[in-house]
Tab-separated table of C-alpha atoms and ligand atoms in Angstrom:
chain	number	residue	atom	x	y	z
A	211	UNK	CA	89.131	82.516	106.240
A	212	UNK	CA	90.165	83.927	109.579
A	213	UNK	CA	91.315	81.821	112.479
A	214	UNK	CA	91.744	82.973	116.064
A	215	UNK	CA	94.860	81.775	117.867
A	216	UNK	CA	96.298	82.137	121.329
A	217	UNK	CA	99.866	82.969	122.350
A	218	UNK	CA	100.936	82.625	125.980
A	219	UNK	CA	98.376	82.995	128.776
A	220	UNK	CA	96.683	86.292	127.943
A	221	UNK	CA	96.878	87.011	124.246
A	222	UNK	CA	94.593	86.124	121.344
A	223	UNK	CA	94.872	87.288	117.738
A	224	UNK	CA	92.954	86.914	114.511
A	225	UNK	CA	94.871	85.992	111.351
A	226	UNK	CA	94.921	88.518	108.477
A	227	UNK	CA	93.142	88.306	105.121
A	228	UNK	CA	95.015	89.818	102.199
A	229	UNK	CA	92.275	90.318	99.582
A	230	UNK	CA	90.354	92.737	101.854
A	231	UNK	CA	93.598	93.801	103.567
A	232	UNK	CA	92.271	92.823	107.006
A	233	UNK	CA	95.216	93.041	109.414
A	234	UNK	CA	95.886	90.967	112.521
A	235	UNK	CA	93.943	92.219	115.566
A	236	UNK	CA	95.005	91.425	119.114
A	237	UNK	CA	93.117	90.877	122.386
A	238	UNK	CA	94.967	91.053	125.698
A	239	UNK	CA	92.900	89.644	128.537
A	240	UNK	CA	93.945	90.671	132.049
A	241	UNK	CA	92.402	89.777	135.397
A	242	UNK	CA	90.551	93.115	135.529
A	243	UNK	CA	90.425	94.578	132.057
A	244	UNK	CA	90.629	93.591	128.415
A	245	UNK	CA	92.481	95.501	125.709
A	246	UNK	CA	92.050	95.117	121.959
A	247	UNK	CA	94.791	96.095	119.532
A	248	UNK	CA	93.467	97.830	116.409
A	249	UNK	CA	89.814	98.104	115.453
A	250	UNK	CA	90.005	96.388	112.070
A	251	UNK	CA	89.001	97.430	108.572
A	252	UNK	CA	85.238	97.317	109.196
A	253	UNK	CA	82.596	96.886	111.864
A	254	UNK	CA	82.180	93.303	110.567
A	255	UNK	CA	85.872	92.607	111.097
A	256	UNK	CA	85.828	93.996	114.673
A	257	UNK	CA	82.602	92.171	115.565
A	258	UNK	CA	83.859	88.861	114.186
A	259	UNK	CA	86.960	89.063	116.361
A	260	UNK	CA	85.080	90.179	119.496
A	261	UNK	CA	82.552	87.338	119.076
A	262	UNK	CA	85.420	84.873	118.806
A	263	UNK	CA	87.264	86.085	121.886
A	264	UNK	CA	84.811	87.698	124.338
A	265	UNK	CA	81.574	86.719	126.066
A	266	UNK	CA	78.354	87.196	124.112
A	267	UNK	CA	77.716	90.854	123.249
A	268	UNK	CA	80.575	92.195	125.311
A	269	UNK	CA	83.322	94.488	124.125
A	270	UNK	CA	86.833	95.145	125.447
A	271	UNK	CA	87.476	97.872	128.039
A	272	UNK	CA	90.163	99.514	125.965
A	273	UNK	CA	91.140	99.572	122.294
A	274	UNK	CA	94.489	100.897	121.056
A	275	UNK	CA	94.985	102.029	117.459
A	276	UNK	CA	98.439	101.468	115.986
A	277	UNK	CA	98.094	104.052	113.175
A	278	UNK	CA	95.544	105.920	111.059
A	279	UNK	CA	95.367	103.641	107.986
A	280	UNK	CA	91.810	102.610	107.091
A	281	UNK	CA	92.301	98.889	107.683
A	282	UNK	CA	93.187	99.512	111.347
A	283	UNK	CA	90.492	102.073	112.243
A	284	UNK	CA	87.302	101.635	110.188
A	285	UNK	CA	86.067	99.048	112.703
A	286	UNK	CA	86.114	101.546	115.604
A	287	UNK	CA	82.363	102.370	115.440
A	288	UNK	CA	81.770	98.735	116.519
A	289	UNK	CA	83.212	99.678	119.940
A	290	UNK	CA	81.124	102.660	121.131
A	291	UNK	CA	81.455	101.834	124.848
A	292	UNK	CA	85.166	101.001	124.731
A	293	UNK	CA	87.773	103.592	125.683
A	294	UNK	CA	89.825	104.178	122.544
A	295	UNK	CA	93.449	105.291	122.716
A	296	UNK	CA	95.798	106.499	119.972
A	297	UNK	CA	98.779	108.778	119.573
A	298	UNK	CA	97.833	112.434	119.058
A	299	UNK	CA	99.360	112.191	115.575
A	300	UNK	CA	97.017	109.307	114.750
A	301	UNK	CA	94.000	111.323	115.852
A	302	UNK	CA	95.079	114.263	113.682
A	303	UNK	CA	95.410	111.985	110.634
A	304	UNK	CA	92.031	110.366	111.324
A	305	UNK	CA	90.344	113.779	111.506
A	306	UNK	CA	91.421	114.382	107.922
A	307	UNK	CA	89.368	111.341	106.801
A	308	UNK	CA	86.073	112.588	108.263
A	309	UNK	CA	84.920	114.684	105.266
A	310	UNK	CA	85.729	111.939	102.716
A	311	UNK	CA	83.103	110.126	100.691
A	312	UNK	CA	83.763	106.413	100.166
A	313	UNK	CA	81.799	105.905	96.947
A	314	UNK	CA	83.702	104.189	94.114
A	315	UNK	CA	83.833	107.508	92.264
A	316	UNK	CA	85.204	109.439	95.254
A	317	UNK	CA	87.820	106.753	95.987
A	318	UNK	CA	88.873	106.602	92.320
A	319	UNK	CA	89.157	110.385	92.248
A	320	UNK	CA	91.495	110.337	95.266
A	321	UNK	CA	93.606	107.630	93.629
A	322	UNK	CA	93.886	109.873	90.562
A	323	UNK	CA	94.942	112.927	92.578
A	324	UNK	CA	97.379	110.818	94.627
A	325	UNK	CA	95.828	110.991	98.125
A	326	UNK	CA	94.725	107.343	97.990
A	327	UNK	CA	96.575	104.359	96.568
A	328	UNK	CA	95.242	101.733	94.182
A	329	UNK	CA	96.054	98.896	96.579
A	330	UNK	CA	93.800	100.294	99.330
A	331	UNK	CA	91.085	101.401	96.896
A	332	UNK	CA	90.800	97.814	95.668
A	333	UNK	CA	90.712	96.351	99.172
A	334	UNK	CA	88.088	98.853	100.397
A	335	UNK	CA	85.810	97.965	97.467
A	336	UNK	CA	86.368	94.295	98.264
A	337	UNK	CA	85.593	94.647	101.999
A	338	UNK	CA	82.574	96.908	101.408
A	339	UNK	CA	81.027	95.068	98.491
A	340	UNK	CA	77.359	95.649	99.209
A	341	UNK	CA	77.368	98.651	101.542
A	342	UNK	CA	79.613	101.627	102.123
A	343	UNK	CA	78.399	102.940	105.491
A	344	UNK	CA	81.844	103.967	106.648
A	345	UNK	CA	82.078	106.404	109.538
A	346	UNK	CA	85.227	107.636	111.207
A	347	UNK	CA	85.093	107.414	115.010
A	348	UNK	CA	87.892	109.322	116.719
A	349	UNK	CA	89.942	108.040	119.670
A	350	UNK	CA	88.829	109.180	123.153
A	351	UNK	CA	92.298	109.483	124.666
A	352	UNK	CA	95.520	110.564	122.995
A	353	UNK	CA	99.113	110.360	124.141
A	354	UNK	CA	102.365	111.835	122.884
A	355	UNK	CA	105.028	109.304	123.645
A	356	UNK	CA	104.074	106.378	125.852
A	357	UNK	CA	101.270	105.029	127.954
A	358	UNK	CA	101.288	102.001	130.238
A	359	UNK	CA	98.034	100.135	130.858
A	360	UNK	CA	97.696	97.666	133.730
A	361	UNK	CA	95.009	95.108	132.877
A	362	UNK	CA	95.536	93.077	136.047
A	363	UNK	CA	98.397	90.604	135.887
A	364	UNK	CA	99.362	91.779	132.427
A	365	UNK	CA	100.649	95.165	131.286
A	366	UNK	CA	100.544	96.805	127.872
A	367	UNK	CA	103.088	99.467	126.998
A	368	UNK	CA	101.896	101.564	124.090
A	369	UNK	CA	104.855	103.388	122.596
A	370	UNK	CA	104.885	105.922	119.788
A	371	UNK	CA	107.597	104.893	117.288
A	372	UNK	CA	106.770	106.542	113.927
A	373	UNK	CA	108.684	105.214	110.917
A	374	UNK	CA	108.422	105.321	107.136
A	375	UNK	CA	105.171	103.358	106.829
A	376	UNK	CA	103.162	105.896	108.832
A	377	UNK	CA	104.677	108.759	110.813
A	378	UNK	CA	102.071	108.253	113.559
A	379	UNK	CA	102.789	104.548	114.245
A	380	UNK	CA	102.671	103.144	117.760
A	381	UNK	CA	103.539	99.639	118.932
A	382	UNK	CA	102.078	97.651	121.832
A	383	UNK	CA	104.433	95.683	124.060
A	384	UNK	CA	102.706	93.048	126.175
A	385	UNK	CA	105.275	92.923	128.922
A	386	UNK	CA	104.574	89.684	130.791
A	387	UNK	CA	104.066	87.769	127.529
A	388	UNK	CA	107.070	89.392	125.805
A	389	UNK	CA	104.961	90.011	122.715
A	390	UNK	CA	105.711	93.064	120.580
A	391	UNK	CA	102.730	93.976	118.416
A	392	UNK	CA	104.379	95.912	115.590
A	393	UNK	CA	101.350	96.999	113.616
A	394	UNK	CA	102.648	98.083	110.209
A	395	UNK	CA	105.620	100.063	111.509
A	396	UNK	CA	108.353	97.997	109.827
A	397	UNK	CA	106.702	98.171	106.397
A	398	UNK	CA	107.702	100.736	103.757
A	399	UNK	CA	105.845	103.937	102.984
A	400	UNK	CA	103.055	102.866	100.610
A	401	UNK	CA	101.404	106.281	100.307
A	402	UNK	CA	103.963	107.546	97.816
A	403	UNK	CA	104.471	107.459	94.053
A	404	UNK	CA	106.954	104.641	94.671
A	405	UNK	CA	106.946	102.457	97.797
A	406	UNK	CA	109.985	103.430	99.815
A	407	UNK	CA	112.138	103.173	102.926
A	408	UNK	CA	114.507	105.893	104.079
A	409	UNK	CA	117.884	105.047	105.594
A	410	UNK	CA	117.737	107.261	108.698
A	411	UNK	CA	114.157	106.433	109.724
A	412	UNK	CA	114.782	102.706	109.317
A	413	UNK	CA	117.924	102.711	111.437
A	414	UNK	CA	116.295	104.823	114.138
A	415	UNK	CA	113.141	102.669	114.225
A	416	UNK	CA	115.061	99.379	114.431
A	417	UNK	CA	117.058	100.658	117.363
A	418	UNK	CA	113.877	101.657	119.160
A	419	UNK	CA	112.209	98.280	118.487
A	420	UNK	CA	115.279	96.410	119.662
A	421	UNK	CA	115.051	98.131	123.042
A	422	UNK	CA	112.123	95.807	123.854
A	423	UNK	CA	113.037	92.376	125.174
A	424	UNK	CA	110.410	90.520	123.125
A	425	UNK	CA	110.193	86.815	122.257
A	426	UNK	CA	107.345	87.122	119.735
A	427	UNK	CA	106.830	89.870	117.168
A	428	UNK	CA	103.608	90.545	115.308
A	429	UNK	CA	103.718	92.347	111.955
A	430	UNK	CA	100.057	93.090	111.185
A	431	UNK	CA	99.817	91.761	107.649
A	432	UNK	CA	101.861	88.581	108.093
A	433	UNK	CA	102.088	86.146	110.978
A	434	UNK	CA	103.693	86.192	114.416
A	435	UNK	CA	107.442	85.632	114.190
A	436	UNK	CA	110.084	84.518	116.680
A	437	UNK	CA	112.895	86.618	118.094
A	438	UNK	CA	115.284	84.916	115.678
A	439	UNK	CA	113.069	85.663	112.644
A	440	UNK	CA	112.682	89.272	113.721
A	441	UNK	CA	116.429	89.541	114.150
A	442	UNK	CA	116.929	88.251	110.585
A	443	UNK	CA	114.416	90.780	109.211
A	444	UNK	CA	116.012	93.612	111.201
A	445	UNK	CA	119.481	92.627	109.980
A	446	UNK	CA	118.264	92.586	106.392
A	447	UNK	CA	116.743	96.077	106.710
A	448	UNK	CA	119.777	97.452	108.547
A	449	UNK	CA	122.303	96.050	106.061
A	450	UNK	CA	120.348	97.242	103.036
A	451	UNK	CA	119.976	100.686	104.664
A	452	UNK	CA	123.724	100.783	105.280
A	453	UNK	CA	124.537	99.697	101.705
A	454	UNK	CA	122.066	102.232	100.304
A	455	UNK	CA	123.895	104.990	102.155
A	456	UNK	CA	127.351	103.676	101.281
A	457	UNK	CA	126.652	103.286	97.557
A	458	UNK	CA	124.553	106.454	97.351
A	459	UNK	CA	121.373	104.680	96.185
A	460	UNK	CA	123.011	103.012	93.162
A	461	UNK	CA	120.725	99.973	92.741
A	462	UNK	CA	123.083	97.839	90.618
A	463	UNK	CA	126.001	98.283	93.007
A	464	UNK	CA	123.830	97.665	96.084
A	465	UNK	CA	122.443	94.448	94.557
A	466	UNK	CA	125.957	93.233	93.753
A	467	UNK	CA	127.474	94.146	97.118
A	468	UNK	CA	124.554	92.781	99.151
A	469	UNK	CA	124.808	89.503	97.230
A	470	UNK	CA	128.493	89.331	98.166
A	471	UNK	CA	127.545	89.962	101.801
A	472	UNK	CA	124.936	87.153	101.976
A	473	UNK	CA	127.107	84.840	99.804
A	474	UNK	CA	124.189	83.427	97.824
A	475	UNK	CA	121.679	84.443	95.198
A	476	UNK	CA	119.285	87.119	96.468
A	477	UNK	CA	115.728	86.231	97.417
A	478	UNK	CA	112.811	88.108	95.913
A	479	UNK	CA	112.030	89.968	99.150
A	480	UNK	CA	115.631	91.197	99.355
A	481	UNK	CA	115.552	92.494	95.780
A	482	UNK	CA	112.230	94.210	96.522
A	483	UNK	CA	113.567	95.808	99.715
A	484	UNK	CA	116.652	97.102	97.894
A	485	UNK	CA	114.347	98.703	95.315
A	486	UNK	CA	112.333	100.349	98.102
A	487	UNK	CA	115.466	101.807	99.713
A	488	UNK	CA	116.662	103.066	96.337
A	489	UNK	CA	113.253	104.740	95.860
A	490	UNK	CA	113.614	106.470	99.211
A	491	UNK	CA	117.198	107.644	98.713
B	735	ZN	ZN1	99.346	100.700	107.482
């Protein structure tokens, strides 16, 4: 079950659900305007969140899409009167989805040919159990690098950051609340034969994310984390990236050396991350 929580004075979010791959959605409420972050994996998902955060039958003034993946954009048709904003790269990727059929057969076929992944195929079938009326609505406004939106007393900076997970990724920084909505940008590339991170992209992305003076970070498929927790995650990724480069992607050596560095037995997530960097090397 979803719950809707508040952080600070102006920000609400809905918790994720893993079986249908529903990500966290955000709502930033200013004195003049309201901005939603991501449209969700279905019209039901978007409507549920809007009902829980806005007045009866109203929708936000603006919605920002973090990247093109289905679970962040399929809910957009629920917001026909809302100005939608995405990076131009996101719009280009979304356009590619328009001709697709979403029947089980069509999805399975795309999994077979490698344009869809099993993980998403399963979640789509789970979210759309009894109907498959999926339409792709495109964003109204696109930007290249950065856009700043003044909602009245609270400002959202939407910044294109890219990264391994999706080359079109953007983040939303809610300045006055010091909240950095990460979307999926710090996750590995899932749309590949083997899930992977690359050394250069990871190091570049971390540097860009660390240029924001945030107190709270929101990775879309987990839960909000503190500055300290984000710092730990960033250090893990940076060290594993560095070791991957230094030991030329040799998994056994990286495991051994990283264990020496942390001076304890490795956790499961660390072993998994090392595997993902080795895959990307
Ligand atoms: Zn994603």
